[in-house]
Short mmCIF file of C-alpha atoms in Angstrom, two decimals:
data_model
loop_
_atom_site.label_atom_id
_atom_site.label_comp_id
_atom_site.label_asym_id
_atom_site.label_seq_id
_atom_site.Cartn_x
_atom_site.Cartn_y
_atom_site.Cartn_z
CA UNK D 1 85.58 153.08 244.88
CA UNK D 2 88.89 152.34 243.57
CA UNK D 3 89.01 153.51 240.34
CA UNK D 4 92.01 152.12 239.59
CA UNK D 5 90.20 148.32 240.56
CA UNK D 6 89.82 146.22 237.91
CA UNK D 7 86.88 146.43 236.54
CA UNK D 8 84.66 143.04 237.13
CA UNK D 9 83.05 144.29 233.57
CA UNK D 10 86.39 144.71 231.44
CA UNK D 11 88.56 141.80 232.65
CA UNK D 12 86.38 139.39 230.46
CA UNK D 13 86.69 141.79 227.87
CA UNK D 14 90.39 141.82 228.17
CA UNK D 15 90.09 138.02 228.44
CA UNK D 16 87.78 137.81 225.12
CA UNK D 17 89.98 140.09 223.01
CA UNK D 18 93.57 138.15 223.71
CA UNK D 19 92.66 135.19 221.73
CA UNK D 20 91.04 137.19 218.84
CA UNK D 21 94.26 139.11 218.08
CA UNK D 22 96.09 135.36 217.90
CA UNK D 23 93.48 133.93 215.33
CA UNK D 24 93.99 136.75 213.11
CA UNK D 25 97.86 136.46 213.50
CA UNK D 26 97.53 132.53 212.61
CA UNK D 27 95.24 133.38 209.71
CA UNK D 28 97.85 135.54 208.59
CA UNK D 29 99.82 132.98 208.66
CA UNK D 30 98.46 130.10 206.50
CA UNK D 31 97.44 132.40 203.98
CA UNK D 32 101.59 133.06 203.49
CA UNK D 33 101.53 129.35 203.51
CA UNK D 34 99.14 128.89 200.73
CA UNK D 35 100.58 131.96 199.05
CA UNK D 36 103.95 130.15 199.41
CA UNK D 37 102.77 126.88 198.39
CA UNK D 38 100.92 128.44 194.97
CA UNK D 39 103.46 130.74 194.01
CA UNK D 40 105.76 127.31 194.36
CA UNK D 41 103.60 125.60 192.55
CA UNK D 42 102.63 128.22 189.83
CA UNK D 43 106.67 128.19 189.12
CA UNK D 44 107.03 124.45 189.02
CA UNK D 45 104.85 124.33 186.37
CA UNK D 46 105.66 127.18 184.62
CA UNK D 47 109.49 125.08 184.95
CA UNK D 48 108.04 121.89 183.69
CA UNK D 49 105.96 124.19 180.99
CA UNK D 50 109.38 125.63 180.08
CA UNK D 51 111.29 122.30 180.12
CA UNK D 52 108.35 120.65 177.92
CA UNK D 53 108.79 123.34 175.56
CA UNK D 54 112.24 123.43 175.40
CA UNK D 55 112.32 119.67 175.05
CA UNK D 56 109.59 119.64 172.72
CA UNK D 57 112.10 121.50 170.45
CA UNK D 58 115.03 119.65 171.14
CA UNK D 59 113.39 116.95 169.35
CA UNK D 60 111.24 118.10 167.34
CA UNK D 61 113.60 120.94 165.98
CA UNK D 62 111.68 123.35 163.61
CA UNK D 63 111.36 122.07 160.03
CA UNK D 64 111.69 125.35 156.89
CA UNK D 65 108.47 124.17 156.07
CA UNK D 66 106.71 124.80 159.08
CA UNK D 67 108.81 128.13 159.66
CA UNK D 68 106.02 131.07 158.87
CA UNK D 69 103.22 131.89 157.12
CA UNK D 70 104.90 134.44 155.18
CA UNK D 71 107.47 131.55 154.02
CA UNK D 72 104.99 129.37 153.01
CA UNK D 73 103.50 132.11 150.60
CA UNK D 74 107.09 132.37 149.35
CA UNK D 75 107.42 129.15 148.83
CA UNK D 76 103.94 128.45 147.03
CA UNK D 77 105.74 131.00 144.51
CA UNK D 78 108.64 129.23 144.29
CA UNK D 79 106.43 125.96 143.00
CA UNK D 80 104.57 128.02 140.25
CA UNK D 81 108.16 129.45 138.93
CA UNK D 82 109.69 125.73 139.08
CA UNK D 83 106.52 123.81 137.98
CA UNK D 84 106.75 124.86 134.14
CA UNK D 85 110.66 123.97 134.78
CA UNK D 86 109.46 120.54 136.01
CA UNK D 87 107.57 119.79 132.67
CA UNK D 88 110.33 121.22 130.45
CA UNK D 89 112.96 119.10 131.97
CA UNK D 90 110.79 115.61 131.35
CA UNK D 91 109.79 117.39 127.93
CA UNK D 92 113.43 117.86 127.03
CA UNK D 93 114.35 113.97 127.87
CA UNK D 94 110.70 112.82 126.44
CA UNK D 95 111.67 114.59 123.29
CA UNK D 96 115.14 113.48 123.36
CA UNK D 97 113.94 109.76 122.92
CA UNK D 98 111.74 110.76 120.50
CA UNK D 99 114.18 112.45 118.57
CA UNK D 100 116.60 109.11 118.94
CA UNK D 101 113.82 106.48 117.25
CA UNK D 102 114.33 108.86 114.39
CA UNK D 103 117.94 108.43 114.49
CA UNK D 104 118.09 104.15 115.25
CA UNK D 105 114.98 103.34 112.97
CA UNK D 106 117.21 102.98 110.26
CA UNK D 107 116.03 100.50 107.32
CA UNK D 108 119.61 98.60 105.67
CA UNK D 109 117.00 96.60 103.44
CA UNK D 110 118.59 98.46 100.45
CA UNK D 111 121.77 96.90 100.87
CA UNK D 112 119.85 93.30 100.27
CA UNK D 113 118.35 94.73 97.48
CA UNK D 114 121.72 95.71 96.32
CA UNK D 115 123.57 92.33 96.82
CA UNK D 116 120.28 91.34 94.80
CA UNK D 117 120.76 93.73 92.01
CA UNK D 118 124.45 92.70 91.26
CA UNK D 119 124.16 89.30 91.06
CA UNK D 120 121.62 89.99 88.93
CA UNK D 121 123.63 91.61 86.40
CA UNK D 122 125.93 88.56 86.93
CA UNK D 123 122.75 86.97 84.56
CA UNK D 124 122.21 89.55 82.28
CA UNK D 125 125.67 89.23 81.86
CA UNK D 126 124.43 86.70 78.22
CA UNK D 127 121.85 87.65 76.36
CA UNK D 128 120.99 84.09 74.54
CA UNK D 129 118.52 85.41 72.29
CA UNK D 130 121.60 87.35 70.92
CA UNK D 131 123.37 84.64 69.49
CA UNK Q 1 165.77 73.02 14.35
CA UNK Q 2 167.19 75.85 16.83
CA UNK Q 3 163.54 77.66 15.96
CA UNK Q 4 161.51 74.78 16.25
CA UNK Q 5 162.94 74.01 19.21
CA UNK Q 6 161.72 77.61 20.74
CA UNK Q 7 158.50 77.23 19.76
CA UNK Q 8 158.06 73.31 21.51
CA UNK Q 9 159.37 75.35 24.55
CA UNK Q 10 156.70 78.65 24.59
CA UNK Q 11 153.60 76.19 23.21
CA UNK Q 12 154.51 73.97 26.59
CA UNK Q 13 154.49 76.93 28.85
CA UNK Q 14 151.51 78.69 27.50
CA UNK Q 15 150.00 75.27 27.93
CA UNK Q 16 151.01 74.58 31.80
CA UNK Q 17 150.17 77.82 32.09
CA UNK Q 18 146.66 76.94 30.31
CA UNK Q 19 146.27 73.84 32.54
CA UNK Q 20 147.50 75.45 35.60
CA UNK Q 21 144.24 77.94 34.93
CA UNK Q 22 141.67 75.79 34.18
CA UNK Q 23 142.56 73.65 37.47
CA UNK Q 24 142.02 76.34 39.76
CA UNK Q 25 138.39 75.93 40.58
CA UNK Q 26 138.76 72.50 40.67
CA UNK Q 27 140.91 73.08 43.13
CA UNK Q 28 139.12 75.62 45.11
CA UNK Q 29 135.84 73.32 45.36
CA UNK Q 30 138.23 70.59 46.66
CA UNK Q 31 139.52 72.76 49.45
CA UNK Q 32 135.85 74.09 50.03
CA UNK Q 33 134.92 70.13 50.05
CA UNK Q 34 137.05 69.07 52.28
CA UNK Q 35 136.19 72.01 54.54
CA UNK Q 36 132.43 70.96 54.30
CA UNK Q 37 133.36 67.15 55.31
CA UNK Q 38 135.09 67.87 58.33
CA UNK Q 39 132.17 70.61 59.72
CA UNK Q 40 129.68 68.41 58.56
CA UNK Q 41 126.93 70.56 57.36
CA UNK Q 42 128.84 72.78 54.89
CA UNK Q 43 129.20 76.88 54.89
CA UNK Q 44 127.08 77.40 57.80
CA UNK Q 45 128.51 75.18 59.88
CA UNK Q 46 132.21 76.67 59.93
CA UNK Q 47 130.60 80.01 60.57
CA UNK Q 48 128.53 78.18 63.62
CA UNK Q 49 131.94 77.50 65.31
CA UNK Q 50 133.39 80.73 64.95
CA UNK Q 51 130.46 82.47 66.33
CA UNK Q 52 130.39 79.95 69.42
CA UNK Q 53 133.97 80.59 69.91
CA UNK Q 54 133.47 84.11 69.63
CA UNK Q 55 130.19 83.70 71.91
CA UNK Q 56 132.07 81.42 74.20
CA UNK Q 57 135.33 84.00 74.98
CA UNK Q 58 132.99 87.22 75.08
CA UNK Q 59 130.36 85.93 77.51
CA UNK Q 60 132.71 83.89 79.37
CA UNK Q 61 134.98 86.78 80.28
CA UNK Q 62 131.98 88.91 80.82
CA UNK Q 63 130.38 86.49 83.29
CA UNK Q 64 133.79 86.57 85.29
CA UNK Q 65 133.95 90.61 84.72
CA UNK Q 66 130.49 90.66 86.56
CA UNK Q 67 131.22 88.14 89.35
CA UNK Q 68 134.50 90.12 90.38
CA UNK Q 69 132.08 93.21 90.63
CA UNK Q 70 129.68 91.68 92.29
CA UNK Q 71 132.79 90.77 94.97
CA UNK Q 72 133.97 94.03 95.15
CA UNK Q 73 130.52 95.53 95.92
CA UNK Q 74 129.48 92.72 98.30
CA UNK Q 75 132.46 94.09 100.06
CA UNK Q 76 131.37 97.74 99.94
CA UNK Q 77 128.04 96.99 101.40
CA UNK Q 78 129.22 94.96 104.08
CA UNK Q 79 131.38 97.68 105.45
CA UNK Q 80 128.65 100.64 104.00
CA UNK Q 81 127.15 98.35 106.87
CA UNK Q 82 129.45 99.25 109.54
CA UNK Q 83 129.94 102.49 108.54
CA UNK Q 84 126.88 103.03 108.98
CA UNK Q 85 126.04 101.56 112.45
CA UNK Q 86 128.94 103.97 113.11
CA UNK Q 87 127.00 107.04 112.24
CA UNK Q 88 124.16 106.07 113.68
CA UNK Q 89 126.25 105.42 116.88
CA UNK Q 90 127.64 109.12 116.77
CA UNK Q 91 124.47 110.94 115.68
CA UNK Q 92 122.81 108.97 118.96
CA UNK Q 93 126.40 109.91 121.18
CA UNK Q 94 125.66 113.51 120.16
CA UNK Q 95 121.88 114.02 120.94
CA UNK Q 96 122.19 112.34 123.89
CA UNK Q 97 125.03 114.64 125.17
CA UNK Q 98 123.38 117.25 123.95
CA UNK Q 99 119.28 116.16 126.03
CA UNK Q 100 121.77 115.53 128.80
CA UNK Q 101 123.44 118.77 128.84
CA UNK Q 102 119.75 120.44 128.34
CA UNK Q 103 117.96 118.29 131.32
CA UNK Q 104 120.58 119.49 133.50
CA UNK Q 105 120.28 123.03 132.92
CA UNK Q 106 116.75 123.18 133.70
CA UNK Q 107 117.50 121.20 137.27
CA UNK Q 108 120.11 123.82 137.74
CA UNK Q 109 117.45 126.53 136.96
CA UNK Q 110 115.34 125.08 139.52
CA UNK Q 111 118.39 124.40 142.09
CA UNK Q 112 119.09 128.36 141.27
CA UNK Q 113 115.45 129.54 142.54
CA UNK Q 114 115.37 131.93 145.10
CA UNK Q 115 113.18 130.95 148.30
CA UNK Q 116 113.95 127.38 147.44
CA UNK Q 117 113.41 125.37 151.31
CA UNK Q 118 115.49 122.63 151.69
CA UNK Q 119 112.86 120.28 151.22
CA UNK Q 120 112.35 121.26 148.04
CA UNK Q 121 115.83 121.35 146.77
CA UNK Q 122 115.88 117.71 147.75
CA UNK Q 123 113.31 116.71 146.07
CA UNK Q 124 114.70 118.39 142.98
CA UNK Q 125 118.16 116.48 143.65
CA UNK Q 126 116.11 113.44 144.14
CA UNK Q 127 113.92 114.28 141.05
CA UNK Q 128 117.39 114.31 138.64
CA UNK Q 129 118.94 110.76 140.50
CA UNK Q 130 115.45 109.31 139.41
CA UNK Q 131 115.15 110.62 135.97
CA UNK Q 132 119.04 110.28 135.26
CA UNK Q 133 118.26 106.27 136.11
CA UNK Q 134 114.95 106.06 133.71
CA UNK Q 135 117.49 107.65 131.01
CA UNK Q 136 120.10 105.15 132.04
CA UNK Q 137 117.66 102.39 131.55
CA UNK Q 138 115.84 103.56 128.37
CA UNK Q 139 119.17 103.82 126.61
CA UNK Q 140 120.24 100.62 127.73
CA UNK Q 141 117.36 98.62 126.27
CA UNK Q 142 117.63 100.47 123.34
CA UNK Q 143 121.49 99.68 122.69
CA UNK Q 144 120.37 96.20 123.46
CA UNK Q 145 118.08 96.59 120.42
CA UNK Q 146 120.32 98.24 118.25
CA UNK Q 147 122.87 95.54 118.88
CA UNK Q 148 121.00 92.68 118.27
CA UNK Q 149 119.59 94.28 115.16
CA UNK Q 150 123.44 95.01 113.89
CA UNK Q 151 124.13 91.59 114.74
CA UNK Q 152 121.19 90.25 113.05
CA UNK Q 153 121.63 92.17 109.74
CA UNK Q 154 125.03 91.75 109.65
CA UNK Q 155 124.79 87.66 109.49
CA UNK Q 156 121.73 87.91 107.51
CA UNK Q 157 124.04 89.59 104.35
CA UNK Q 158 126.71 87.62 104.60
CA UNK Q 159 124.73 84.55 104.19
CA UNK Q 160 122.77 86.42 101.03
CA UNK Q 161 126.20 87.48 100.47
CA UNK Q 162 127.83 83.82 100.33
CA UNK Q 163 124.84 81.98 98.83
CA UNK Q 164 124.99 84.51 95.84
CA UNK Q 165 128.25 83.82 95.37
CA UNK Q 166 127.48 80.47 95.52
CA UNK Q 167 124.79 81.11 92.75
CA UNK Q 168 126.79 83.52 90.68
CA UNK Q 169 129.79 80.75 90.55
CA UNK Q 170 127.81 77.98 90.01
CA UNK Q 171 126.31 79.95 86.54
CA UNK Q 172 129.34 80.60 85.65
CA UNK Q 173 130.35 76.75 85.80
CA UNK Q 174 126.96 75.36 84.03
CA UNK Q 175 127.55 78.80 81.41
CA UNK Q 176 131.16 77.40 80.81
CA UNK Q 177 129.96 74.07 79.95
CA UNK Q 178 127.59 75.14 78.01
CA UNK Q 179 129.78 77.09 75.56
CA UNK Q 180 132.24 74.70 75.89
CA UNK Q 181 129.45 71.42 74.72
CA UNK Q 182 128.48 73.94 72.34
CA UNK Q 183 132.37 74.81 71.13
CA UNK Q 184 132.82 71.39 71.01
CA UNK Q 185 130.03 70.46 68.67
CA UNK Q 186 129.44 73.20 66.73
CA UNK Q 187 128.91 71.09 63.63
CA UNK Q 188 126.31 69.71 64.50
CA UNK Q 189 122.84 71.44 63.55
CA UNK Q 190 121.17 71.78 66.96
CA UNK Q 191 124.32 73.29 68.61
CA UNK Q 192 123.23 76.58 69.32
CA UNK Q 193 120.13 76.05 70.12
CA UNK Q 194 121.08 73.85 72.71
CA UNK Q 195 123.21 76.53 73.71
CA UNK Q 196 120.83 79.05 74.13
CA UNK Q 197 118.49 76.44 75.89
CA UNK Q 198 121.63 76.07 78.60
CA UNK Q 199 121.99 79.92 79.07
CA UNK Q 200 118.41 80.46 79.97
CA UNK Q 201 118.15 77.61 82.04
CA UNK Q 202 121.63 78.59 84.18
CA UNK Q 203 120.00 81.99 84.27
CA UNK Q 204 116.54 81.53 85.44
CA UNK Q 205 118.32 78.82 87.95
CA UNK Q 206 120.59 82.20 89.38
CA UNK Q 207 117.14 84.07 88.98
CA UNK Q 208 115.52 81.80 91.57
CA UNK Q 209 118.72 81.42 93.65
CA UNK Q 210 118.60 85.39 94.21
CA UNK Q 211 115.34 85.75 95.45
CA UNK Q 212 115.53 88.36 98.35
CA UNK Q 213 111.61 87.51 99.49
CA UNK Q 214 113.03 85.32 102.22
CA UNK Q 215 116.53 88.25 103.35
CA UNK Q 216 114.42 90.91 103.35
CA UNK Q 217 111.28 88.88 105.57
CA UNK Q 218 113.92 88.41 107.61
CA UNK Q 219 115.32 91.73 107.70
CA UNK Q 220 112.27 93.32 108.10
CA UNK Q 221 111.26 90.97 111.25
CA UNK Q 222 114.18 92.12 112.81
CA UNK Q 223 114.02 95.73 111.46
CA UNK Q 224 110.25 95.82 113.34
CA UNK Q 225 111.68 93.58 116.25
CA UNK Q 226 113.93 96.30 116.97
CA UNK Q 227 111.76 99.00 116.35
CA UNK Q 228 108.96 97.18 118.87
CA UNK Q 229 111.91 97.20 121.81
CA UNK Q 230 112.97 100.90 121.08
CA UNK Q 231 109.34 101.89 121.50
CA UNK Q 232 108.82 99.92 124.48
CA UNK Q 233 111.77 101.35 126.61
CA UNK Q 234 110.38 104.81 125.66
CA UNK Q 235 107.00 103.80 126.55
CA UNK Q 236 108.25 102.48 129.94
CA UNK Q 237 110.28 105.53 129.97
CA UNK Q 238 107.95 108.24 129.49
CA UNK Q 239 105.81 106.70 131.75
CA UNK Q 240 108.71 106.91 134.75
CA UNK Q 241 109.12 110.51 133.53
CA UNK Q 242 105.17 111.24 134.06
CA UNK Q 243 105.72 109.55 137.45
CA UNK Q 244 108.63 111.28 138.79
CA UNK Q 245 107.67 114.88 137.58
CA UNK Q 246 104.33 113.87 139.49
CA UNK Q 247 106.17 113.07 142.54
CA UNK Q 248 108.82 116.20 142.45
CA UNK Q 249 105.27 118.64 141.58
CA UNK Q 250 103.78 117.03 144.73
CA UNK Q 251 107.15 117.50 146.82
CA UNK Q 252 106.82 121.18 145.89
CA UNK Q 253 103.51 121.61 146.53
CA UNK Q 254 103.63 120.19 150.21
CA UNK Q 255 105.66 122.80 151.47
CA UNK Q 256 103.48 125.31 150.92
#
């Protein structure tokens, strides 16, 4: 026996194990694919993410009100300094038109009363019972 | 005969002299009737006259003393008038410069806040444009007021003025002819009563014409007239004040 004849048992072996090796190779090979494809797609949208963002911004740009937290508390102490500011400045022009009815509300009836007076003595001028 | 002859001549002396004597009060009660005939009622009579003619120059030039006073003073208060509207007009001039300069130092104390946002420096700018505006309209209407008050008054006393005149002149006319009816017939018994009846009556006639009940209605409606539009614009005022300080409190607040 020829032991260097191929073996009736291995040759289907040999035949089984060929096409095994190629399904693992093609395997290998759509995975890359869908690794491909996902890592594409994963930085598309990351892109469109960005560009969203970034466009987002461009037209919405970022008010000083919405800025940060620690801004807003500054500003909430900027109100209660200017707040008694706000009522002294309308006091100030309240009072000032107060101040000017005093200053118009002027009463020229004595001058009537006057013009009265000296015609008056224009009268009393004769004394009839005198003569 | 030389003696005799002296003698004729100092017997007729001493007797013109004599008759010259004795005719004296005849003489005097001649004059003092012939006085009494042309006054008609005798001693009192003749002193009648001169006391109207006395009466009639003293009163006459004191009436005329008193109108040109009256003149000159109407005068004085006319422009005591302007002069004063001119006062007023300064005073007001000089309190408003004085709010104005005050208002905008506390909008520059806000302006000046550190941490102010833009939003609320706006506002503040926005606050001043609005308030500067209510101011610009208060003291409009109340010029408006004050001018149609001057103008008012101002006609109002110079027709007192000129109907007073009117009044004062037109005693002063009836007064004349009174004294000078009265001058004229002083003889006659009734003469100064009649004269005093004619004063009186010329004065209680320039009493009525110088009633002020009417001038000072008047000046009073338009005294409280003006006073009514004054107090409106600061109403209307006050309440844009109340509005705008409001809206500049809420501007601050919605930053936060």
């Amino acid at each position: 026996m020829d032991i260097n004849a191929p073996n009736d048992k291995d040759q289907p072996l040999q035949d089984s194990a060929q096409p095994s090796i190629d399904k693992k190779s093609m395997s290998k090979k759509s995975n890359k694919k869908l690794y491909l494809i996902a890592g594409a797609a994963t930085i598309g949208i990351l892109l469109i993410a960005l560009m969203g963002y970034f466009a987002y911004g461009y037209y919405n740009p970022p008010t000083t009100e919405n800025n940060t937290v620690e801004q807003s508390s500054n500003a909430q102490t900027v109100t209660e300094i200017i707040n008694p500011t706000v009522d002294a400045a309308a006091s100030t022009l309240l009072g000032g038109s107060i101040s000017e009815s005093s200053i118009t509300s002027t009463d020229d009836s004595s001058i009537i009363n006057d013009n009265s007076t000296l015609v008056e003595n224009v009268g009393d001028s004769i004394d009839e019972n005198s003569f | 005969m030389k003696t005799v002859s002296n003698k004729v001549i100092i017997a007729s002396i001493i007797s013109s002299a004599l008759l010259a004597l004795s005719t004296l009060p005849v003489a005097a009660i001649s004059d003092n009737a012939s006085d009494n005939s042309q006054s008609g009622s005798g001693t009192g009579s003749s002193a009648t006259c001169t006391r109207i003619s006395s009466l009639k120059n003293t009163n006459e030039s004191g009436v005329a003393a008193k109108i040109t006073t009256m003149q000159n003073n109407f005068t004085s208060n006319k422009l005591k008038l302007t002069e004063n509207t001119a006062e007023v007009n300064q005073k007001l001039a000089t309190a408003r410069a004085a709010i104005k300069s005050q208002f905008e130092e506390k909008i520059q104390t806000m302006l000046s806040q550190t941490g102010l946002t833009d939003a609320q420096a706006q506002a503040i700018n926005t606050y001043k444009i609005d308030m500067d505006q209510a101011e610009i309209v208060r003291e409009t209407a109340v010029d408006a007021a004050r001018n149609e008050y001057q103008l008012a008054l101002i006609n109002m006393v110079q027709s007192q003025q000129q109907n007073l005149i009117n009044a004062a002149n037109s005693y002063q006319t009836t007064v004349q002819a009174a004294f000078n009816t009265a001058n004229t017939n002083c003889s006659d018994n009734n003469s100064m009563s009649t004269l005093r009846s004619a004063v009186k009556t010329a004065r209680q006639t320039l009493t009525t014409a110088r009633e002020t009940t009417q001038t000072m209605t008047t000046a009073r409606q338009q005294t409280t007239t003006r006073n009514a539009a004054i107090k409106a614009a600061n109403e209307a005022f006050a309440e844009s004040v109340a509005t705008y300080s409001a809206t500049l409190t809420a501007a601050l607040e919605t930053t936060i």
